Coordinates of C-alpha atoms and ligand atoms in Angstrom, one line a residue:
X19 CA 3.5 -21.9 -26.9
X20 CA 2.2 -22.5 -23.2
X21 CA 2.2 -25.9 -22.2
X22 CA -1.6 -26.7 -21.8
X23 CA -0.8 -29.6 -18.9
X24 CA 0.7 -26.7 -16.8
X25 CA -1.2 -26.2 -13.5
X26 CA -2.9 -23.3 -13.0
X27 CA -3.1 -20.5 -10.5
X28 CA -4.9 -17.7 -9.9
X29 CA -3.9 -14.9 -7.9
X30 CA -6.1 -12.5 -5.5
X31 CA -4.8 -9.7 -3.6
X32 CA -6.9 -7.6 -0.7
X33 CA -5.6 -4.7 1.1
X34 CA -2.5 -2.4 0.7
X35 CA 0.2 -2.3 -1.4
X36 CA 2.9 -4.7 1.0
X37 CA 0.0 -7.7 -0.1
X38 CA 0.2 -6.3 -3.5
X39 CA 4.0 -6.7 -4.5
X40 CA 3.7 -10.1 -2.0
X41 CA 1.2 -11.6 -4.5
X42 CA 3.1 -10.2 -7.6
X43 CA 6.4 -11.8 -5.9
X44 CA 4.4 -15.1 -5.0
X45 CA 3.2 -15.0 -9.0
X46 CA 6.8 -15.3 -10.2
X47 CA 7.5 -17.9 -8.1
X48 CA 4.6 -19.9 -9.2
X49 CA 6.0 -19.3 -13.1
X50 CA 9.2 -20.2 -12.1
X51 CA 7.3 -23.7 -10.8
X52 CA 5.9 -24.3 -14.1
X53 CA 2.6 -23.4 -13.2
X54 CA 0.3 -20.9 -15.5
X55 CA -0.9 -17.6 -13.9
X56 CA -4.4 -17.5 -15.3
X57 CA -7.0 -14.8 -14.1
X58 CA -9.2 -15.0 -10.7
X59 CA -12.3 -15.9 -12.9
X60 CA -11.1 -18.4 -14.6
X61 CA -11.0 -22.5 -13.3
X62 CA -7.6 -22.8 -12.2
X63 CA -6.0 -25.6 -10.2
X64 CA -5.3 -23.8 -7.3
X65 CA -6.5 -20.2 -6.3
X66 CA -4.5 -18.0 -3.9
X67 CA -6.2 -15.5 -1.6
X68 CA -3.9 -12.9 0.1
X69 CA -6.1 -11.0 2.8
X70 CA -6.0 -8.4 4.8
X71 CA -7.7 -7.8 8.4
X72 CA -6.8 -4.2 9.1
X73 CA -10.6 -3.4 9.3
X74 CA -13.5 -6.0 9.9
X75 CA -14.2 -5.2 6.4
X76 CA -11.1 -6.5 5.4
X77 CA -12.0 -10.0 6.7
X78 CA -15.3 -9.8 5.0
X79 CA -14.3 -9.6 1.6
X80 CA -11.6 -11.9 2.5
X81 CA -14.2 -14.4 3.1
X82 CA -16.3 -13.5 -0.1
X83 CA -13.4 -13.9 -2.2
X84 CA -12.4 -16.9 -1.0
X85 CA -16.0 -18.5 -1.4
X86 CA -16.1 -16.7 -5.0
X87 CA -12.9 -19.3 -6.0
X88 CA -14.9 -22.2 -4.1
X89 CA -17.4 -21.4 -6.4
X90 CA -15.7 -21.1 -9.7
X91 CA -13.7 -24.7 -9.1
X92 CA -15.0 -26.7 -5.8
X93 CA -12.2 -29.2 -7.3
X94 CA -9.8 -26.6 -7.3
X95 CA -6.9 -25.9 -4.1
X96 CA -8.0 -23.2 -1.9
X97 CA -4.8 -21.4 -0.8
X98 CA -5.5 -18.4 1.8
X99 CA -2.6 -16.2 2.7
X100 CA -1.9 -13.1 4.5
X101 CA -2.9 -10.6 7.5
X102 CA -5.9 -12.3 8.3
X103 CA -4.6 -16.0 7.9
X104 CA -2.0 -15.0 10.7
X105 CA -4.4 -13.7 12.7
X106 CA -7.4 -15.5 12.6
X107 CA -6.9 -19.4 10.6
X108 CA -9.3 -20.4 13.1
X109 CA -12.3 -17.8 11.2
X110 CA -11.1 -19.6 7.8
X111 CA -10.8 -23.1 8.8
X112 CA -15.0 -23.1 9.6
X113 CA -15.1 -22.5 5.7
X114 CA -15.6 -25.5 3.8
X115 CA -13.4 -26.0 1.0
X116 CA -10.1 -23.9 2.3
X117 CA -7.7 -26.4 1.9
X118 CA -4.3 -24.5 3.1
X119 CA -3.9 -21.5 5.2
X120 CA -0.2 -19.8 5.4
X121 CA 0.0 -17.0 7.7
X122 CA 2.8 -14.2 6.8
X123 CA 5.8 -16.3 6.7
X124 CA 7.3 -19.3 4.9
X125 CA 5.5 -17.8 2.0
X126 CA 8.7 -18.5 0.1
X127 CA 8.1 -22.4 0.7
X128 CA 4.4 -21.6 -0.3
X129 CA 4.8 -23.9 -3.4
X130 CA 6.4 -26.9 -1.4
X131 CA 3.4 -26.7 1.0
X132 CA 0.8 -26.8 -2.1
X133 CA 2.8 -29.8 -3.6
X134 CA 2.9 -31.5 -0.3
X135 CA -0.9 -31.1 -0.1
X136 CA -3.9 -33.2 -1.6
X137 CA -7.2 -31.7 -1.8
X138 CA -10.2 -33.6 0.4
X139 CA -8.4 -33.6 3.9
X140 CA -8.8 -31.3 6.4
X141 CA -7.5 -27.4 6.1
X142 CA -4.0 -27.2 7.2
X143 CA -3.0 -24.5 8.9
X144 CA 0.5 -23.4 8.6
X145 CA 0.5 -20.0 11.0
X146 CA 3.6 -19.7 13.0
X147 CA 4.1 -17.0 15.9
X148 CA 5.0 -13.9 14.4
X149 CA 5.7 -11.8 17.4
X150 CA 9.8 -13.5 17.5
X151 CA 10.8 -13.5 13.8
X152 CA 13.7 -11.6 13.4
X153 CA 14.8 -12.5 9.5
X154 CA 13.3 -10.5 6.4
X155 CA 11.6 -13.4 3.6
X156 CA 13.2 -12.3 0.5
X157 CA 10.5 -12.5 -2.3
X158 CA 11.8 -11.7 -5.5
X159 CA 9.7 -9.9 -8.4
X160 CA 11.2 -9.1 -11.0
X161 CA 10.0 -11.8 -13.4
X162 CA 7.1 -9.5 -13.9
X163 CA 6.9 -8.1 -17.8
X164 CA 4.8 -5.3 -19.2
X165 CA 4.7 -3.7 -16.1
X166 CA 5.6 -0.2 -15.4
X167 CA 5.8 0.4 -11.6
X168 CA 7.4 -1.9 -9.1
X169 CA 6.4 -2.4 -5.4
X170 CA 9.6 -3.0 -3.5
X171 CA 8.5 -4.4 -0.2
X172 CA 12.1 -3.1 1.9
X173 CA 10.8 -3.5 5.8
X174 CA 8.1 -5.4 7.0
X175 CA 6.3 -5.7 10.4
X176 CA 5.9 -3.1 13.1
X177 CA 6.3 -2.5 16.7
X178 CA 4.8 1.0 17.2
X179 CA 1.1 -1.0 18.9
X180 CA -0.8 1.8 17.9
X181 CA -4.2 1.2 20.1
X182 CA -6.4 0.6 17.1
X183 CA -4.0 -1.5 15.4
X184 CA -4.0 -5.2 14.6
X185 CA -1.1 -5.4 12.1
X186 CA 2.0 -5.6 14.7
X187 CA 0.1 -9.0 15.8
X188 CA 0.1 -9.9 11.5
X189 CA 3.3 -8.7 10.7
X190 CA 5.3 -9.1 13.5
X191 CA 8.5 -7.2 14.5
X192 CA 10.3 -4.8 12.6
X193 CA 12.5 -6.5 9.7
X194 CA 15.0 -4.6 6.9
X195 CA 15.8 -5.9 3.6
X196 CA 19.5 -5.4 3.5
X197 CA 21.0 -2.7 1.2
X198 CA 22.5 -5.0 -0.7
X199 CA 19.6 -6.7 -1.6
X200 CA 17.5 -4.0 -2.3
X201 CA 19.9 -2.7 -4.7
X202 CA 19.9 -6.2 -6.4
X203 CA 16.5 -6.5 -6.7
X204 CA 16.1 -2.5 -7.6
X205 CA 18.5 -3.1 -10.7
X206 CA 16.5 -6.3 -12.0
X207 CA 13.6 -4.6 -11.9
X208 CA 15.3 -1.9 -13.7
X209 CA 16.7 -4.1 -16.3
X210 CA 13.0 -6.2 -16.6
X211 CA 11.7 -2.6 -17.8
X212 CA 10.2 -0.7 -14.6
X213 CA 10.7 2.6 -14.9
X214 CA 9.2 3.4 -11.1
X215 CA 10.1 2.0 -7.9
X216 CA 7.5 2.2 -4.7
X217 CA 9.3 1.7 -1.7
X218 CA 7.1 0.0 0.3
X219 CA 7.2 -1.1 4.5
X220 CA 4.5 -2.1 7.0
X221 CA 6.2 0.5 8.5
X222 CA 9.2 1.9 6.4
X223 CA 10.4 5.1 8.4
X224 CA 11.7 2.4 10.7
X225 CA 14.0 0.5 7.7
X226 CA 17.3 0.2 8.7
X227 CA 16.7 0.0 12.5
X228 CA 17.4 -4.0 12.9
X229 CA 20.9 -3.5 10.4
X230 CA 24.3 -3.0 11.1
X231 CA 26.2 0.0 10.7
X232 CA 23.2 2.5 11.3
X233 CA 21.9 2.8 7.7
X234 CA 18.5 4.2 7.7
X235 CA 15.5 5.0 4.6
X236 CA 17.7 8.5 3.7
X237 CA 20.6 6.4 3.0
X238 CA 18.8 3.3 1.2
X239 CA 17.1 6.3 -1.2
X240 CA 20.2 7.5 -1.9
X241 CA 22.0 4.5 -3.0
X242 CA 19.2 3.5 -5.1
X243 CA 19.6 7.4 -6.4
X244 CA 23.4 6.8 -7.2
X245 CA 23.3 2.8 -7.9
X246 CA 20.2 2.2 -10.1
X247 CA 19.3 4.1 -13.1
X248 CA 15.4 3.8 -12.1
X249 CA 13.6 6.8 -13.8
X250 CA 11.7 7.1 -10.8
X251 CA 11.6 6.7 -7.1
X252 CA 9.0 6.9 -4.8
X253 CA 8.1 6.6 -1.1
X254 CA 5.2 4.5 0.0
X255 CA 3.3 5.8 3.3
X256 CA 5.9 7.5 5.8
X257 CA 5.3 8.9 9.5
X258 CA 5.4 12.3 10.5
X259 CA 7.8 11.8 13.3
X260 CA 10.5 10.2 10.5
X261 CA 10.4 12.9 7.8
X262 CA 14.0 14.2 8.8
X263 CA 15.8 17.4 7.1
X264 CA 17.7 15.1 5.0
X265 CA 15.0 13.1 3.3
X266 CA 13.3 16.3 2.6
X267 CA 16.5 18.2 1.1
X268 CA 17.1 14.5 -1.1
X269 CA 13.4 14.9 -2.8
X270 CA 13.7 18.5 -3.6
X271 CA 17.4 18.2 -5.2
X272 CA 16.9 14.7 -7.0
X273 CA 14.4 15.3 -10.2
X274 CA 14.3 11.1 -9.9
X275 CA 13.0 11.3 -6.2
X276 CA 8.8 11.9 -7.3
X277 CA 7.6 14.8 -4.7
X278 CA 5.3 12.9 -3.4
X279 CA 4.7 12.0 0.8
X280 CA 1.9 9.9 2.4
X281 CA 1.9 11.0 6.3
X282 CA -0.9 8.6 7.9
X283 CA -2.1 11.6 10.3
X284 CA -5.3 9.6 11.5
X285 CA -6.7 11.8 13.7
X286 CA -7.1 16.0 13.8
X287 CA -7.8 16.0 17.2
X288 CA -5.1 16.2 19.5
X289 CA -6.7 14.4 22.6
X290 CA -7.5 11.4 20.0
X291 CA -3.9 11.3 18.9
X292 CA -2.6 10.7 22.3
X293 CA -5.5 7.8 22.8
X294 CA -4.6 6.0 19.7
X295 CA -0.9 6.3 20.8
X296 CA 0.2 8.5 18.1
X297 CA 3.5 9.9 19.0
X298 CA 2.9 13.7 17.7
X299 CA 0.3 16.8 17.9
X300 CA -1.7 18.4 15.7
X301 CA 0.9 21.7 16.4
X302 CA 4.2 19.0 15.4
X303 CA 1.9 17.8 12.4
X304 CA 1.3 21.5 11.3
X305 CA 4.9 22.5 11.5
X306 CA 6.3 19.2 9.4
X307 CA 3.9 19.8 6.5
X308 CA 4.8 23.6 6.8
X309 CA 8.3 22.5 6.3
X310 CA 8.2 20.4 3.7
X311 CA 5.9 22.7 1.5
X312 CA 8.4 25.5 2.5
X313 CA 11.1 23.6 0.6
X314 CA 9.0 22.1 -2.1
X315 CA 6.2 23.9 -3.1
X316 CA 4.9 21.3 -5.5
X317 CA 4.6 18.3 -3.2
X318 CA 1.7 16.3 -3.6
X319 CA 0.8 15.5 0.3
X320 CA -1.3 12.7 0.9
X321 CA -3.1 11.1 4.3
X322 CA -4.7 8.3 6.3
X323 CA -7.7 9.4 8.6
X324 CA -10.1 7.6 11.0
X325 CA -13.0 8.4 12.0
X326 CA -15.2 7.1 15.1
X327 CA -12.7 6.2 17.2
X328 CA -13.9 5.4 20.4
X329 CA -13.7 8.9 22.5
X330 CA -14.4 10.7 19.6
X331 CA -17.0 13.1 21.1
X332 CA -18.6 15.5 18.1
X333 CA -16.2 18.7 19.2
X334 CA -13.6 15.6 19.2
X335 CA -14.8 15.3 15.5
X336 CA -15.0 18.9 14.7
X337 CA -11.6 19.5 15.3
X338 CA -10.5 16.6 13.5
X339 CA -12.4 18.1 10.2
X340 CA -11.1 21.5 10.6
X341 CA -7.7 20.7 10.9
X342 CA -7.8 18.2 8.3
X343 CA -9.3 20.7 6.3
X344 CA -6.4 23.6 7.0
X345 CA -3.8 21.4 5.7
X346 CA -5.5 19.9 2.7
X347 CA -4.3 17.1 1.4
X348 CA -4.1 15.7 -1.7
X349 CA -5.5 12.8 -1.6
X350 CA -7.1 10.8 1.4
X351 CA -7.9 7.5 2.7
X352 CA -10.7 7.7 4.9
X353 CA -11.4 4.4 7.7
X354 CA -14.4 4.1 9.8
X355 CA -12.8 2.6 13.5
X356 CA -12.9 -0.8 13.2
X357 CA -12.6 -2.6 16.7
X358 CA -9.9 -5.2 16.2
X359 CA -10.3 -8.1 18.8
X360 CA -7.1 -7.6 21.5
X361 CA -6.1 -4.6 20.4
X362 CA -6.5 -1.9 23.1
X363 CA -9.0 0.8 21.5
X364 CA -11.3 -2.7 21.4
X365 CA -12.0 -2.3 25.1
X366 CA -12.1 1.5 25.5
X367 CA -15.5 2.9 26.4
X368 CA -17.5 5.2 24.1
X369 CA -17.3 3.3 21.1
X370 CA -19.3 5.6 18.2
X371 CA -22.5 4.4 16.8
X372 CA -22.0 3.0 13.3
X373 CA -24.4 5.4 11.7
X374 CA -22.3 7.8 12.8
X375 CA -19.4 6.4 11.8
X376 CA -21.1 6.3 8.6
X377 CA -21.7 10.3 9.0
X378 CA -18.6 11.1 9.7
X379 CA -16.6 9.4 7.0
X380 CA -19.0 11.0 4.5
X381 CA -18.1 14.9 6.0
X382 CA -14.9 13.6 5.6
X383 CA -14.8 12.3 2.3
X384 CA -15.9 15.9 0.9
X385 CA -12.9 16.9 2.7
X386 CA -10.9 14.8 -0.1
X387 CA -12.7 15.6 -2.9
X388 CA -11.6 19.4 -1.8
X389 CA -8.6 18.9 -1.1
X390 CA -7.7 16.8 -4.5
X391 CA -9.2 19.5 -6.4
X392 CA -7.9 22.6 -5.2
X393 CA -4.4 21.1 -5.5
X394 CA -5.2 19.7 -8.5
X395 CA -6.8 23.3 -9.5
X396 CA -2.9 24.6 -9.2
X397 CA -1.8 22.9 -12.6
X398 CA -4.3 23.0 -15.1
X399 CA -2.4 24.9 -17.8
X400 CA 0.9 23.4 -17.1
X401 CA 2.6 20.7 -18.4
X402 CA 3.6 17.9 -16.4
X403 CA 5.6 14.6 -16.7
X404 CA 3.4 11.7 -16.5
X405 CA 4.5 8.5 -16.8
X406 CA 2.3 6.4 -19.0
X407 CA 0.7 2.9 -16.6
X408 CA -2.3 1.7 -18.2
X409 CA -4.3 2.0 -21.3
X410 CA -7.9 3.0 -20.9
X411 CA -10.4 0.1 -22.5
X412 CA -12.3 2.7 -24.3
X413 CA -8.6 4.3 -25.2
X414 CA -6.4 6.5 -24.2
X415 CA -3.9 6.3 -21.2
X416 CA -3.8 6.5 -17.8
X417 CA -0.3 7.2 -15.6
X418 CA 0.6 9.5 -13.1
X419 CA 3.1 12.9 -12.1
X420 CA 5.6 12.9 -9.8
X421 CA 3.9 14.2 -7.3
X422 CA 0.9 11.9 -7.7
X423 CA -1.6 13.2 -9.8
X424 CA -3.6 10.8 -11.8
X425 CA -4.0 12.2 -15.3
X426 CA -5.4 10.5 -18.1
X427 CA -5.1 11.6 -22.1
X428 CA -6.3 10.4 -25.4
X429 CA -3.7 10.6 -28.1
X430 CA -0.3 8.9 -28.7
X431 CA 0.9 6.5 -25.7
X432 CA 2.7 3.6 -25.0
X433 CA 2.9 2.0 -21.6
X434 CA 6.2 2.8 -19.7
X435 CA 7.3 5.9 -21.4
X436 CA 7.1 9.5 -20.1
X437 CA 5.2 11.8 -21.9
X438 CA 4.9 15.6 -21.2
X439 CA 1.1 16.1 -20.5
X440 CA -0.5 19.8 -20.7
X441 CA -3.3 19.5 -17.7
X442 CA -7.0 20.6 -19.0
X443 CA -9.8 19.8 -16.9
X444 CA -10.5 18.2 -13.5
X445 CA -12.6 15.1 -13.1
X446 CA -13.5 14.2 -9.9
X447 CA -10.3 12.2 -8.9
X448 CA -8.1 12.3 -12.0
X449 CA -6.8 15.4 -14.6
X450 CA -7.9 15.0 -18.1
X451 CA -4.9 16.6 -20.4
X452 CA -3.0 16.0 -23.7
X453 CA 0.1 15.5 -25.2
X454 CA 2.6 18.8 -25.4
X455 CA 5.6 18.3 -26.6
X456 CA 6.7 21.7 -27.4
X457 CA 5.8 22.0 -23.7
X458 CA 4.5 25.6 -24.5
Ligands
5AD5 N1 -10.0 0.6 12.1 C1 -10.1 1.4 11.0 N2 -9.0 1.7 10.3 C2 -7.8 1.2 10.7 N3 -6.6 1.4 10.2 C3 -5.7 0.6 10.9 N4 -6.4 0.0 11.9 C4 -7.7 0.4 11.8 C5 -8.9 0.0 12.5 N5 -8.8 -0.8 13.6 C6 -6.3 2.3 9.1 C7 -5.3 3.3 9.4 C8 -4.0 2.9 8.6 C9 -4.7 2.3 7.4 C10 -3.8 1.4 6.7 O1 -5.7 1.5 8.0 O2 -5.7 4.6 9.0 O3 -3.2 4.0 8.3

């Protein structure tokens, strides 16, 4: 039985998957504080808002959510964390009713700073600079139950100050968890009942880089290979440049490594690249991807892209499309350029019209409904591994491959077990199948 004079708290979680595990980490610590994790809708006591400013649409909803809990309980703590608390407490101290904003540190004293609090007085603001942290905040998460796949955040911050690029001025520097305490934290997670681990970083090629004795993301996979009995381990988004030999020659000989690579490229234009300070060409780009499909033919390749960036002339465009198009992705994310106050790309010249913006992201957006389904065109008939995730309201059960396919099937499931799935018919972002054991 819950105690019903437990606090409450409810969690909200904007952006990409770093916030994600951060919120799910900042959850168990609010259990192990005796509060109760209630939903966002619901009147809670206090109401946490992790945010995200990599786009201006990022602080947008930040802002609407953070009203939306204002609304639901004016009584209630208004907590706002995150990218665009580091950035900009200023934007969030106008709005009446924040009561505490913590950037992206000290999130570990996060529940000390509530206690100290009392709601009425003035927002406090509890940003520090960013730019000289050195230490990694370890927030653990495995208190999580019924849960089938783990974000492990293992780096955060990042130093490569792409031109477009405000989150190097959020996250700061680039931090490692230790081995040690990845492997720690791997084997709860294991033990709690994950069966997948997402490696995740603000920028994880560079993990290891700030530790001693030169380990790097090869080595840190391969000890949680040999040291962890996780069924599954997979990469979150990884650089072109840092795909080395090695890592590729681990995925294809480890059944337990999911074939599965997100390589932001951002741009298909090569005169772009080098404005937004990408350090590669389309040609280097080309030959990675040629490479890693040479060795594993089933690799589910996945991408970042932006389009509009200021420059980005329409034969700037048309390249973009076509290349993106010649190495066909799996799945893609696609961004309308977003100027980021004091970031570089801010100031150039030529910014692109937002209806064209608009335009643009739509061409490309048929690009990734392509590319999903002619990949996804390859398997129907075959049987595939999925592990089970969610259950579907209106039933059945959603989960994913190895190398990333969504699939969803109606018959028996459970959450957190593998089932072999015989692949049927393409929907327009998932793979409809069904159970085949006999895997015929
Ligand atoms: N405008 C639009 N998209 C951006 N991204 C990063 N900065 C911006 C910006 N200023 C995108 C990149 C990155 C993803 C997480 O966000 O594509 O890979």
């Amino acid at each position: 039985m819950k105690n019903v004079a437990n606090p409450k708290a409810a969690f909200y979680t904007l952006g990409c998957k770093v916030n994600q595990n951060e919120t799910e980490a900042l959850g168990a610590l609010f259990k192990e504080h005796a509060y109760q994790v209630v939903d966002f809708d619901e009147v809670a006591d206090v109401y946490i808002i992790n945010t995200c400013t990599v786009t201006h649409l990022g602080d947008r909803k930040s802002r609407q959510v953070i009203r939306r809990a204002i609304n639901t309980n004016p009584e209630a703590l208004i907590v706002v964390t995150g990218c665009y608390a580091q950035t900009s407490p200023g934007e969030l101290e106008q709005i009446s009713g924040v009561d505490l904003i913590v950037g992206t540190r000290d999130r570990a004293r996060i529940v000390d700073l509530i206690q100290e609090h009392k709601k009425g007085k003035k927002p406090v603001t509890h940003v520090s600079n960013i730019l000289t942290v050195s230490d990694f905040e370890e927030l653990p998460v495995d208190r999580l139950i019924n849960r089938t796949r783990a974000f492990l955040k293992v780096q955060e911050g990042c130093e490569q100050f792409c031109t477009y690029c405000i989150i190097p001025y959020a996250r700061g520097p680039s931090r490692s968890r230790s081995i040690e305490n990845t492997l720690l934290e791997a084997n709860k997670l294991t033990a709690a009942g994950f069966k997948e681990i997402i490696l995740t970083g603000i920028h994880l090629g560079a993990y290891g880089k700030d530790l001693p004795n030169k380990v790097d993301l090869v080595y840190l996979c391969k000890q949680l290979l040999e040291q962890t009995n996780i069924e599954r381990l997979r990469l979150g988004s990884i650089e072109p440049t840092e795909i080395v030999d090695e890592l590729i020659s681990l995925m294809k000989e480890n059944p337990r490594f999911c074939r599965d690579l997100h390589i932001p490229l951002q741009n298909g234009d090569d005169e772009i690249l080098k404005q937004m300070h990408r350090p590669y060409t389309t040609k280097d780009f080309r030959d990675i991807v040629k490479k890693i499909r040479d060795k594993i033919p089933d690799i589910g390749i996945s991408s970042d892209i932006m389009v509009g960036f200021p420059g980005e002339e329409q034969n700037n465009f048309a390249s973009s499309l076509s290349f993106v198009k010649e190495i066909g992705f799996m799945g893609l994310h696609v961004f309308k350029y977003s100027p980021r106050k004091g970031t570089p790309a801010s100031k150039f010249p030529a910014q692109v019209s937002s209806q064209e913006k608009e335009k643009r992201s739509k061409a490309m957006l048929e690009l990734a409904e392509q590319g999903f389904k002619s990949f996804a065109t390859n398997y129907l008939g075959e049987t595939l591994d999925v592990l089970v995730e969610t259950a579907w309201p209106q039933g059945g059960w959603e989960g994913h491959t190895d190398n990333n396919l969504r699939v969803v099937f109606s018959g028996e499931g459970e959450k957190g077990i593998i089932v072999p799935i015989k692949l049927k018919a393409l929907e327009k972002n998932y793979v409809q199948g069904e159970p085949n054991y006999s895997r015929n």
